[in-house]
Amino acid sequence: MKKIVQILLTAFATTSCFALDINAVFDNQKKAAFPDTAEIIMQTTVTLPGMASQTVRTSILTAGSDKSITTVKSQMMNMQIVKNGDIIRVTDLKTGKSLPSQSGLQNEPTDITSQMGRPEDYKAPVKEKGLWKIVPKDESKPVFFYSDKNRRVVKMIAKIPMDALGGVATAKTEYKYCDNSCQLPGTLSSVEIKTLMPNAQVSNVKVDVLSAKRRSNLPMALFNIK
């Protein structure tokens, strides 16, 4: 009996030594964020069941955390979104017409930390198939998977209630990051979201970061909203 207790204590101590600190996950994930002032070009490919793939090219120029110019181009649209503080102006670049300025938030599509919440929102991470599985205390929130090698979150699984169709969809997101050959090593290089619908159909959204670089000294007149 004494020997068994010693084995259990040793196993517990070994597990504790290699346990993942949830705070380290958040600290490392913050390093994947693009600089506040940057120029980013992305290409998004959307594939829906029974439909041809659609590609959207997005250019984002940011100045600090509250100013940005986003240009979106596809076969269906060509528009510019200027954000200054909490005010947004949307302009149709084909017609030159602008919608009335409005209050609102424009979320950065590659910002993972905004979806994660706080370290205290999660249970202790557990190892699963070579990754750390990070389960939220609130079951309605996404589950994240963290890689020791990448020191980044590499996968997210979220359950999405589908009121119109009934049932729940499952969205699996995979993240890849730039290596040292990029101008901004450690930042996201691609995000792919595969969603399994309650009717067993699958949609796919792939975001590729074509380029990302730090910018500085941008004229504030660029972000004027009249």
PDB file of C-alpha atoms in Angstrom:
ATOM      1  CA  MET A   1       0.000   0.000   0.000  1.00  0.00           C
ATOM      2  CA  LYS A   2       2.841   2.368   0.909  1.00  0.00           C
ATOM      3  CA  LYS A   3       4.510   1.668  -2.438  1.00  0.00           C
ATOM      4  CA  ILE A   4       1.276   2.411  -4.318  1.00  0.00           C
ATOM      5  CA  VAL A   5       0.908   5.739  -2.503  1.00  0.00           C
ATOM      6  CA  GLN A   6       4.484   6.648  -3.414  1.00  0.00           C
ATOM      7  CA  ILE A   7       3.822   5.833  -7.082  1.00  0.00           C
ATOM      8  CA  LEU A   8       0.676   7.966  -7.090  1.00  0.00           C
ATOM      9  CA  LEU A   9       2.477  10.885  -5.425  1.00  0.00           C
ATOM     10  CA  THR A  10       5.313  10.628  -7.954  1.00  0.00           C
ATOM     11  CA  ALA A  11       2.850  10.563 -10.851  1.00  0.00           C
ATOM     12  CA  PHE A  12       1.034  13.599  -9.447  1.00  0.00           C
ATOM     13  CA  ALA A  13       4.278  15.515  -8.986  1.00  0.00           C
ATOM     14  CA  THR A  14       5.423  14.664 -12.515  1.00  0.00           C
ATOM     15  CA  THR A  15       2.096  15.777 -13.995  1.00  0.00           C
ATOM     16  CA  SER A  16       2.178  19.007 -11.989  1.00  0.00           C
ATOM     17  CA  CYS A  17       5.696  19.825 -13.194  1.00  0.00           C
ATOM     18  CA  PHE A  18       4.594  19.626 -16.806  1.00  0.00           C
ATOM     19  CA  ALA A  19       1.161  21.213 -16.362  1.00  0.00           C
ATOM     20  CA  LEU A  20       0.401  24.120 -18.667  1.00  0.00           C
ATOM     21  CA  ASP A  21      -0.055  27.535 -17.104  1.00  0.00           C
ATOM     22  CA  ILE A  22      -3.202  29.029 -18.645  1.00  0.00           C
ATOM     23  CA  ASN A  23      -1.765  32.517 -18.166  1.00  0.00           C
ATOM     24  CA  ALA A  24       1.193  31.555 -20.392  1.00  0.00           C
ATOM     25  CA  VAL A  25      -1.290  30.618 -23.138  1.00  0.00           C
ATOM     26  CA  PHE A  26      -2.798  34.095 -23.070  1.00  0.00           C
ATOM     27  CA  ASP A  27       0.613  35.795 -22.873  1.00  0.00           C
ATOM     28  CA  ASN A  28       1.950  33.848 -25.863  1.00  0.00           C
ATOM     29  CA  GLN A  29      -1.226  34.326 -27.888  1.00  0.00           C
ATOM     30  CA  LYS A  30      -0.962  38.098 -27.482  1.00  0.00           C
ATOM     31  CA  LYS A  31       2.357  37.885 -29.359  1.00  0.00           C
ATOM     32  CA  ALA A  32       0.447  36.576 -32.409  1.00  0.00           C
ATOM     33  CA  ALA A  33      -1.522  39.816 -32.726  1.00  0.00           C
ATOM     34  CA  PHE A  34      -0.644  42.201 -35.542  1.00  0.00           C
ATOM     35  CA  PRO A  35       0.821  45.581 -34.501  1.00  0.00           C
ATOM     36  CA  ASP A  36      -1.673  48.355 -33.770  1.00  0.00           C
ATOM     37  CA  THR A  37      -0.327  50.313 -36.751  1.00  0.00           C
ATOM     38  CA  ALA A  38       0.039  47.958 -39.702  1.00  0.00           C
ATOM     39  CA  GLU A  39      -0.865  47.170 -43.302  1.00  0.00           C
ATOM     40  CA  ILE A  40      -2.426  43.761 -43.865  1.00  0.00           C
ATOM     41  CA  ILE A  41      -3.657  42.145 -47.094  1.00  0.00           C
ATOM     42  CA  MET A  42      -5.845  39.054 -46.830  1.00  0.00           C
ATOM     43  CA  GLN A  43      -7.694  36.776 -49.210  1.00  0.00           C
ATOM     44  CA  THR A  44     -10.817  34.982 -48.059  1.00  0.00           C
ATOM     45  CA  THR A  45     -12.245  32.012 -49.951  1.00  0.00           C
ATOM     46  CA  VAL A  46     -15.778  30.932 -49.077  1.00  0.00           C
ATOM     47  CA  THR A  47     -17.141  27.558 -50.204  1.00  0.00           C
ATOM     48  CA  LEU A  48     -20.796  26.797 -49.507  1.00  0.00           C
ATOM     49  CA  PRO A  49     -22.658  23.531 -50.291  1.00  0.00           C
ATOM     50  CA  GLY A  50     -23.835  23.390 -53.891  1.00  0.00           C
ATOM     51  CA  MET A  51     -22.250  26.727 -54.814  1.00  0.00           C
ATOM     52  CA  ALA A  52     -19.055  27.834 -56.549  1.00  0.00           C
ATOM     53  CA  SER A  53     -16.306  29.244 -54.347  1.00  0.00           C
ATOM     54  CA  GLN A  54     -16.233  33.007 -53.854  1.00  0.00           C
ATOM     55  CA  THR A  55     -13.030  34.953 -53.212  1.00  0.00           C
ATOM     56  CA  VAL A  56     -12.792  38.269 -51.379  1.00  0.00           C
ATOM     57  CA  ARG A  57      -9.623  40.352 -51.135  1.00  0.00           C
ATOM     58  CA  THR A  58      -9.327  42.614 -48.093  1.00  0.00           C
ATOM     59  CA  SER A  59      -6.752  45.323 -47.380  1.00  0.00           C
ATOM     60  CA  ILE A  60      -6.574  46.768 -43.872  1.00  0.00           C
ATOM     61  CA  LEU A  61      -4.593  49.840 -42.846  1.00  0.00           C
ATOM     62  CA  THR A  62      -4.630  50.541 -39.106  1.00  0.00           C
ATOM     63  CA  ALA A  63      -3.415  53.484 -37.054  1.00  0.00           C
ATOM     64  CA  GLY A  64      -3.521  52.606 -33.392  1.00  0.00           C
ATOM     65  CA  SER A  65      -6.305  50.550 -31.906  1.00  0.00           C
ATOM     66  CA  ASP A  66      -9.230  52.751 -32.976  1.00  0.00           C
ATOM     67  CA  LYS A  67      -8.534  53.901 -36.541  1.00  0.00           C
ATOM     68  CA  SER A  68      -8.593  51.765 -39.679  1.00  0.00           C
ATOM     69  CA  ILE A  69      -9.330  51.758 -43.389  1.00  0.00           C
ATOM     70  CA  THR A  70     -10.613  48.467 -44.792  1.00  0.00           C
ATOM     71  CA  THR A  71     -11.021  47.935 -48.528  1.00  0.00           C
ATOM     72  CA  VAL A  72     -13.036  44.904 -49.643  1.00  0.00           C
ATOM     73  CA  LYS A  73     -13.030  43.720 -53.259  1.00  0.00           C
ATOM     74  CA  SER A  74     -14.830  40.791 -54.859  1.00  0.00           C
ATOM     75  CA  GLN A  75     -17.011  40.022 -57.867  1.00  0.00           C
ATOM     76  CA  MET A  76     -20.030  41.173 -55.876  1.00  0.00           C
ATOM     77  CA  MET A  77     -18.703  44.217 -54.025  1.00  0.00           C
ATOM     78  CA  ASN A  78     -16.066  46.930 -53.937  1.00  0.00           C
ATOM     79  CA  MET A  79     -16.317  48.987 -50.780  1.00  0.00           C
ATOM     80  CA  GLN A  80     -14.279  50.910 -48.241  1.00  0.00           C
ATOM     81  CA  ILE A  81     -14.894  51.051 -44.499  1.00  0.00           C
ATOM     82  CA  VAL A  82     -13.290  53.868 -42.538  1.00  0.00           C
ATOM     83  CA  LYS A  83     -13.328  53.553 -38.742  1.00  0.00           C
ATOM     84  CA  ASN A  84     -12.380  56.422 -36.436  1.00  0.00           C
ATOM     85  CA  GLY A  85     -13.093  55.753 -32.794  1.00  0.00           C
ATOM     86  CA  ASP A  86     -16.573  54.262 -32.606  1.00  0.00           C
ATOM     87  CA  ILE A  87     -17.756  55.932 -35.850  1.00  0.00           C
ATOM     88  CA  ILE A  88     -17.785  54.020 -39.143  1.00  0.00           C
ATOM     89  CA  ARG A  89     -18.308  55.220 -42.706  1.00  0.00           C
ATOM     90  CA  VAL A  90     -18.992  52.737 -45.519  1.00  0.00           C
ATOM     91  CA  THR A  91     -18.447  53.822 -49.148  1.00  0.00           C
ATOM     92  CA  ASP A  92     -19.412  51.901 -52.288  1.00  0.00           C
ATOM     93  CA  LEU A  93     -16.318  52.386 -54.452  1.00  0.00           C
ATOM     94  CA  LYS A  94     -18.225  51.498 -57.643  1.00  0.00           C
ATOM     95  CA  THR A  95     -20.693  54.367 -57.258  1.00  0.00           C
ATOM     96  CA  GLY A  96     -18.795  56.646 -54.873  1.00  0.00           C
ATOM     97  CA  LYS A  97     -21.844  56.791 -52.606  1.00  0.00           C
ATOM     98  CA  SER A  98     -21.367  56.668 -48.841  1.00  0.00           C
ATOM     99  CA  LEU A  99     -23.803  55.454 -46.254  1.00  0.00           C
ATOM    100  CA  PRO A 100     -24.473  57.815 -43.337  1.00  0.00           C
ATOM    101  CA  SER A 101     -21.783  57.577 -40.672  1.00  0.00           C
ATOM    102  CA  GLN A 102     -22.819  55.228 -37.905  1.00  0.00           C
ATOM    103  CA  SER A 103     -21.662  54.019 -34.535  1.00  0.00           C
ATOM    104  CA  GLY A 104     -20.498  50.469 -34.304  1.00  0.00           C
ATOM    105  CA  LEU A 105     -17.633  48.047 -33.880  1.00  0.00           C
ATOM    106  CA  GLN A 106     -15.565  46.486 -36.622  1.00  0.00           C
ATOM    107  CA  ASN A 107     -14.009  43.278 -35.378  1.00  0.00           C
ATOM    108  CA  GLU A 108     -10.603  42.157 -36.608  1.00  0.00           C
ATOM    109  CA  PRO A 109     -11.201  38.722 -38.231  1.00  0.00           C
ATOM    110  CA  THR A 110      -7.802  37.407 -37.166  1.00  0.00           C
ATOM    111  CA  ASP A 111      -8.049  38.441 -33.501  1.00  0.00           C
ATOM    112  CA  ILE A 112      -8.185  35.210 -31.506  1.00  0.00           C
ATOM    113  CA  THR A 113      -7.738  36.708 -28.055  1.00  0.00           C
ATOM    114  CA  SER A 114     -11.058  38.575 -28.284  1.00  0.00           C
ATOM    115  CA  GLN A 115     -12.791  35.187 -28.550  1.00  0.00           C
ATOM    116  CA  MET A 116     -10.906  33.683 -25.636  1.00  0.00           C
ATOM    117  CA  GLY A 117     -12.054  35.900 -22.795  1.00  0.00           C
ATOM    118  CA  ARG A 118      -9.968  35.629 -19.608  1.00  0.00           C
ATOM    119  CA  PRO A 119      -7.704  32.933 -18.122  1.00  0.00           C
ATOM    120  CA  GLU A 120     -10.068  32.483 -15.189  1.00  0.00           C
ATOM    121  CA  ASP A 121     -12.845  31.487 -17.616  1.00  0.00           C
ATOM    122  CA  TYR A 122     -11.159  28.100 -18.197  1.00  0.00           C
ATOM    123  CA  LYS A 123     -10.555  24.833 -16.402  1.00  0.00           C
ATOM    124  CA  ALA A 124      -7.025  23.452 -16.021  1.00  0.00           C
ATOM    125  CA  PRO A 125      -5.639  22.424 -19.457  1.00  0.00           C
ATOM    126  CA  VAL A 126      -5.276  18.695 -20.182  1.00  0.00           C
ATOM    127  CA  LYS A 127      -3.082  16.966 -22.772  1.00  0.00           C
ATOM    128  CA  GLU A 128      -4.938  15.392 -25.700  1.00  0.00           C
ATOM    129  CA  LYS A 129      -3.260  13.946 -28.824  1.00  0.00           C
ATOM    130  CA  GLY A 130      -0.140  16.054 -28.401  1.00  0.00           C
ATOM    131  CA  LEU A 131      -2.016  19.329 -27.807  1.00  0.00           C
ATOM    132  CA  TRP A 132      -3.307  21.042 -24.679  1.00  0.00           C
ATOM    133  CA  LYS A 133      -7.086  21.030 -24.581  1.00  0.00           C
ATOM    134  CA  ILE A 134      -8.411  24.166 -22.896  1.00  0.00           C
ATOM    135  CA  VAL A 135     -12.047  23.784 -21.882  1.00  0.00           C
ATOM    136  CA  PRO A 136     -14.163  26.774 -20.777  1.00  0.00           C
ATOM    137  CA  LYS A 137     -16.207  26.679 -17.598  1.00  0.00           C
ATOM    138  CA  ASP A 138     -19.167  27.931 -19.657  1.00  0.00           C
ATOM    139  CA  GLU A 139     -20.047  25.048 -22.004  1.00  0.00           C
ATOM    140  CA  SER A 140     -21.476  27.447 -24.594  1.00  0.00           C
ATOM    141  CA  LYS A 141     -17.997  28.954 -25.190  1.00  0.00           C
ATOM    142  CA  PRO A 142     -15.385  27.535 -27.626  1.00  0.00           C
ATOM    143  CA  VAL A 143     -12.797  24.905 -26.721  1.00  0.00           C
ATOM    144  CA  PHE A 144      -9.197  25.801 -27.650  1.00  0.00           C
ATOM    145  CA  PHE A 145      -6.188  23.610 -28.399  1.00  0.00           C
ATOM    146  CA  TYR A 146      -2.673  24.893 -27.689  1.00  0.00           C
ATOM    147  CA  SER A 147       0.616  23.656 -29.153  1.00  0.00           C
ATOM    148  CA  ASP A 148       3.786  23.565 -27.026  1.00  0.00           C
ATOM    149  CA  LYS A 149       5.859  23.602 -30.219  1.00  0.00           C
ATOM    150  CA  ASN A 150       4.187  26.651 -31.748  1.00  0.00           C
ATOM    151  CA  ARG A 151       3.444  28.313 -28.389  1.00  0.00           C
ATOM    152  CA  ARG A 152       0.158  29.313 -29.946  1.00  0.00           C
ATOM    153  CA  VAL A 153      -3.480  28.241 -30.115  1.00  0.00           C
ATOM    154  CA  VAL A 154      -3.727  26.056 -33.222  1.00  0.00           C
ATOM    155  CA  LYS A 155      -7.357  24.914 -33.131  1.00  0.00           C
ATOM    156  CA  MET A 156     -10.760  25.988 -31.841  1.00  0.00           C
ATOM    157  CA  ILE A 157     -14.033  24.062 -31.731  1.00  0.00           C
ATOM    158  CA  ALA A 158     -17.296  25.909 -31.206  1.00  0.00           C
ATOM    159  CA  LYS A 159     -20.924  24.789 -31.038  1.00  0.00           C
ATOM    160  CA  ILE A 160     -23.348  27.131 -32.819  1.00  0.00           C
ATOM    161  CA  PRO A 161     -27.120  26.889 -32.198  1.00  0.00           C
ATOM    162  CA  MET A 162     -29.000  27.006 -35.508  1.00  0.00           C
ATOM    163  CA  ASP A 163     -32.491  28.273 -34.690  1.00  0.00           C
ATOM    164  CA  ALA A 164     -33.599  28.347 -38.328  1.00  0.00           C
ATOM    165  CA  LEU A 165     -32.515  24.786 -39.088  1.00  0.00           C
ATOM    166  CA  GLY A 166     -32.851  23.327 -35.624  1.00  0.00           C
ATOM    167  CA  GLY A 167     -29.979  21.527 -33.960  1.00  0.00           C
ATOM    168  CA  VAL A 168     -26.402  22.659 -33.473  1.00  0.00           C
ATOM    169  CA  ALA A 169     -23.623  23.291 -35.975  1.00  0.00           C
ATOM    170  CA  THR A 170     -19.987  22.480 -35.151  1.00  0.00           C
ATOM    171  CA  ALA A 171     -17.326  24.920 -36.340  1.00  0.00           C
ATOM    172  CA  LYS A 172     -13.726  23.714 -36.315  1.00  0.00           C
ATOM    173  CA  THR A 173     -11.111  26.441 -36.814  1.00  0.00           C
ATOM    174  CA  GLU A 174      -7.440  25.761 -37.523  1.00  0.00           C
ATOM    175  CA  TYR A 175      -4.755  28.446 -37.189  1.00  0.00           C
ATOM    176  CA  LYS A 176      -1.320  28.600 -38.820  1.00  0.00           C
ATOM    177  CA  TYR A 177       1.431  31.106 -38.077  1.00  0.00           C
ATOM    178  CA  CYS A 178       4.290  32.812 -39.914  1.00  0.00           C
ATOM    179  CA  ASP A 179       7.835  31.566 -39.467  1.00  0.00           C
ATOM    180  CA  ASN A 180      10.966  33.710 -39.327  1.00  0.00           C
ATOM    181  CA  SER A 181      10.840  34.346 -43.082  1.00  0.00           C
ATOM    182  CA  CYS A 182       7.853  36.687 -42.564  1.00  0.00           C
ATOM    183  CA  GLN A 183       8.125  40.375 -41.751  1.00  0.00           C
ATOM    184  CA  LEU A 184       6.099  39.703 -38.604  1.00  0.00           C
ATOM    185  CA  PRO A 185       7.156  36.247 -37.315  1.00  0.00           C
ATOM    186  CA  GLY A 186       4.666  34.504 -35.054  1.00  0.00           C
ATOM    187  CA  THR A 187       1.608  36.291 -36.433  1.00  0.00           C
ATOM    188  CA  LEU A 188      -1.201  34.460 -38.193  1.00  0.00           C
ATOM    189  CA  SER A 189      -0.613  33.263 -41.743  1.00  0.00           C
ATOM    190  CA  SER A 190      -3.965  31.524 -42.258  1.00  0.00           C
ATOM    191  CA  VAL A 191      -7.264  30.690 -40.611  1.00  0.00           C
ATOM    192  CA  GLU A 192      -9.540  27.921 -41.904  1.00  0.00           C
ATOM    193  CA  ILE A 193     -13.066  27.380 -40.570  1.00  0.00           C
ATOM    194  CA  LYS A 194     -14.979  24.207 -41.452  1.00  0.00           C
ATOM    195  CA  THR A 195     -18.583  24.190 -40.261  1.00  0.00           C
ATOM    196  CA  LEU A 196     -20.653  21.007 -40.084  1.00  0.00           C
ATOM    197  CA  MET A 197     -24.322  21.939 -40.287  1.00  0.00           C
ATOM    198  CA  PRO A 198     -27.142  19.974 -38.571  1.00  0.00           C
ATOM    199  CA  ASN A 199     -28.190  18.687 -42.020  1.00  0.00           C
ATOM    200  CA  ALA A 200     -24.660  17.227 -42.494  1.00  0.00           C
ATOM    201  CA  GLN A 201     -23.650  19.817 -45.100  1.00  0.00           C
ATOM    202  CA  VAL A 202     -20.246  21.441 -44.724  1.00  0.00           C
ATOM    203  CA  SER A 203     -19.180  25.036 -45.398  1.00  0.00           C
ATOM    204  CA  ASN A 204     -15.574  26.189 -45.553  1.00  0.00           C
ATOM    205  CA  VAL A 205     -13.999  29.616 -45.038  1.00  0.00           C
ATOM    206  CA  LYS A 206     -10.241  30.050 -45.591  1.00  0.00           C
ATOM    207  CA  VAL A 207      -8.462  33.311 -44.761  1.00  0.00           C
ATOM    208  CA  ASP A 208      -4.901  33.637 -46.070  1.00  0.00           C
ATOM    209  CA  VAL A 209      -2.743  36.529 -44.918  1.00  0.00           C
ATOM    210  CA  LEU A 210      -0.918  37.470 -48.125  1.00  0.00           C
ATOM    211  CA  SER A 211       1.221  40.144 -46.501  1.00  0.00           C
ATOM    212  CA  ALA A 212       1.486  41.970 -43.196  1.00  0.00           C
ATOM    213  CA  LYS A 213       3.915  44.697 -42.200  1.00  0.00           C
ATOM    214  CA  ARG A 214       4.341  47.298 -39.519  1.00  0.00           C
ATOM    215  CA  ARG A 215       3.531  50.918 -40.454  1.00  0.00           C
ATOM    216  CA  SER A 216       4.191  54.213 -38.701  1.00  0.00           C
ATOM    217  CA  ASN A 217       3.568  57.950 -39.025  1.00  0.00           C
ATOM    218  CA  LEU A 218       0.318  57.631 -40.939  1.00  0.00           C
ATOM    219  CA  PRO A 219      -1.410  60.988 -41.564  1.00  0.00           C
ATOM    220  CA  MET A 220      -4.527  61.220 -39.420  1.00  0.00           C
ATOM    221  CA  ALA A 221      -6.356  62.949 -42.313  1.00  0.00           C
ATOM    222  CA  LEU A 222      -6.698  59.495 -43.911  1.00  0.00           C
ATOM    223  CA  PHE A 223      -9.175  58.545 -41.201  1.00  0.00           C
ATOM    224  CA  ASN A 224     -11.362  61.648 -41.257  1.00  0.00           C
ATOM    225  CA  ILE A 225     -15.080  60.898 -41.344  1.00  0.00           C
ATOM    226  CA  LYS A 226     -17.291  63.747 -42.515  1.00  0.00           C
TER     227      LYS A 226
END
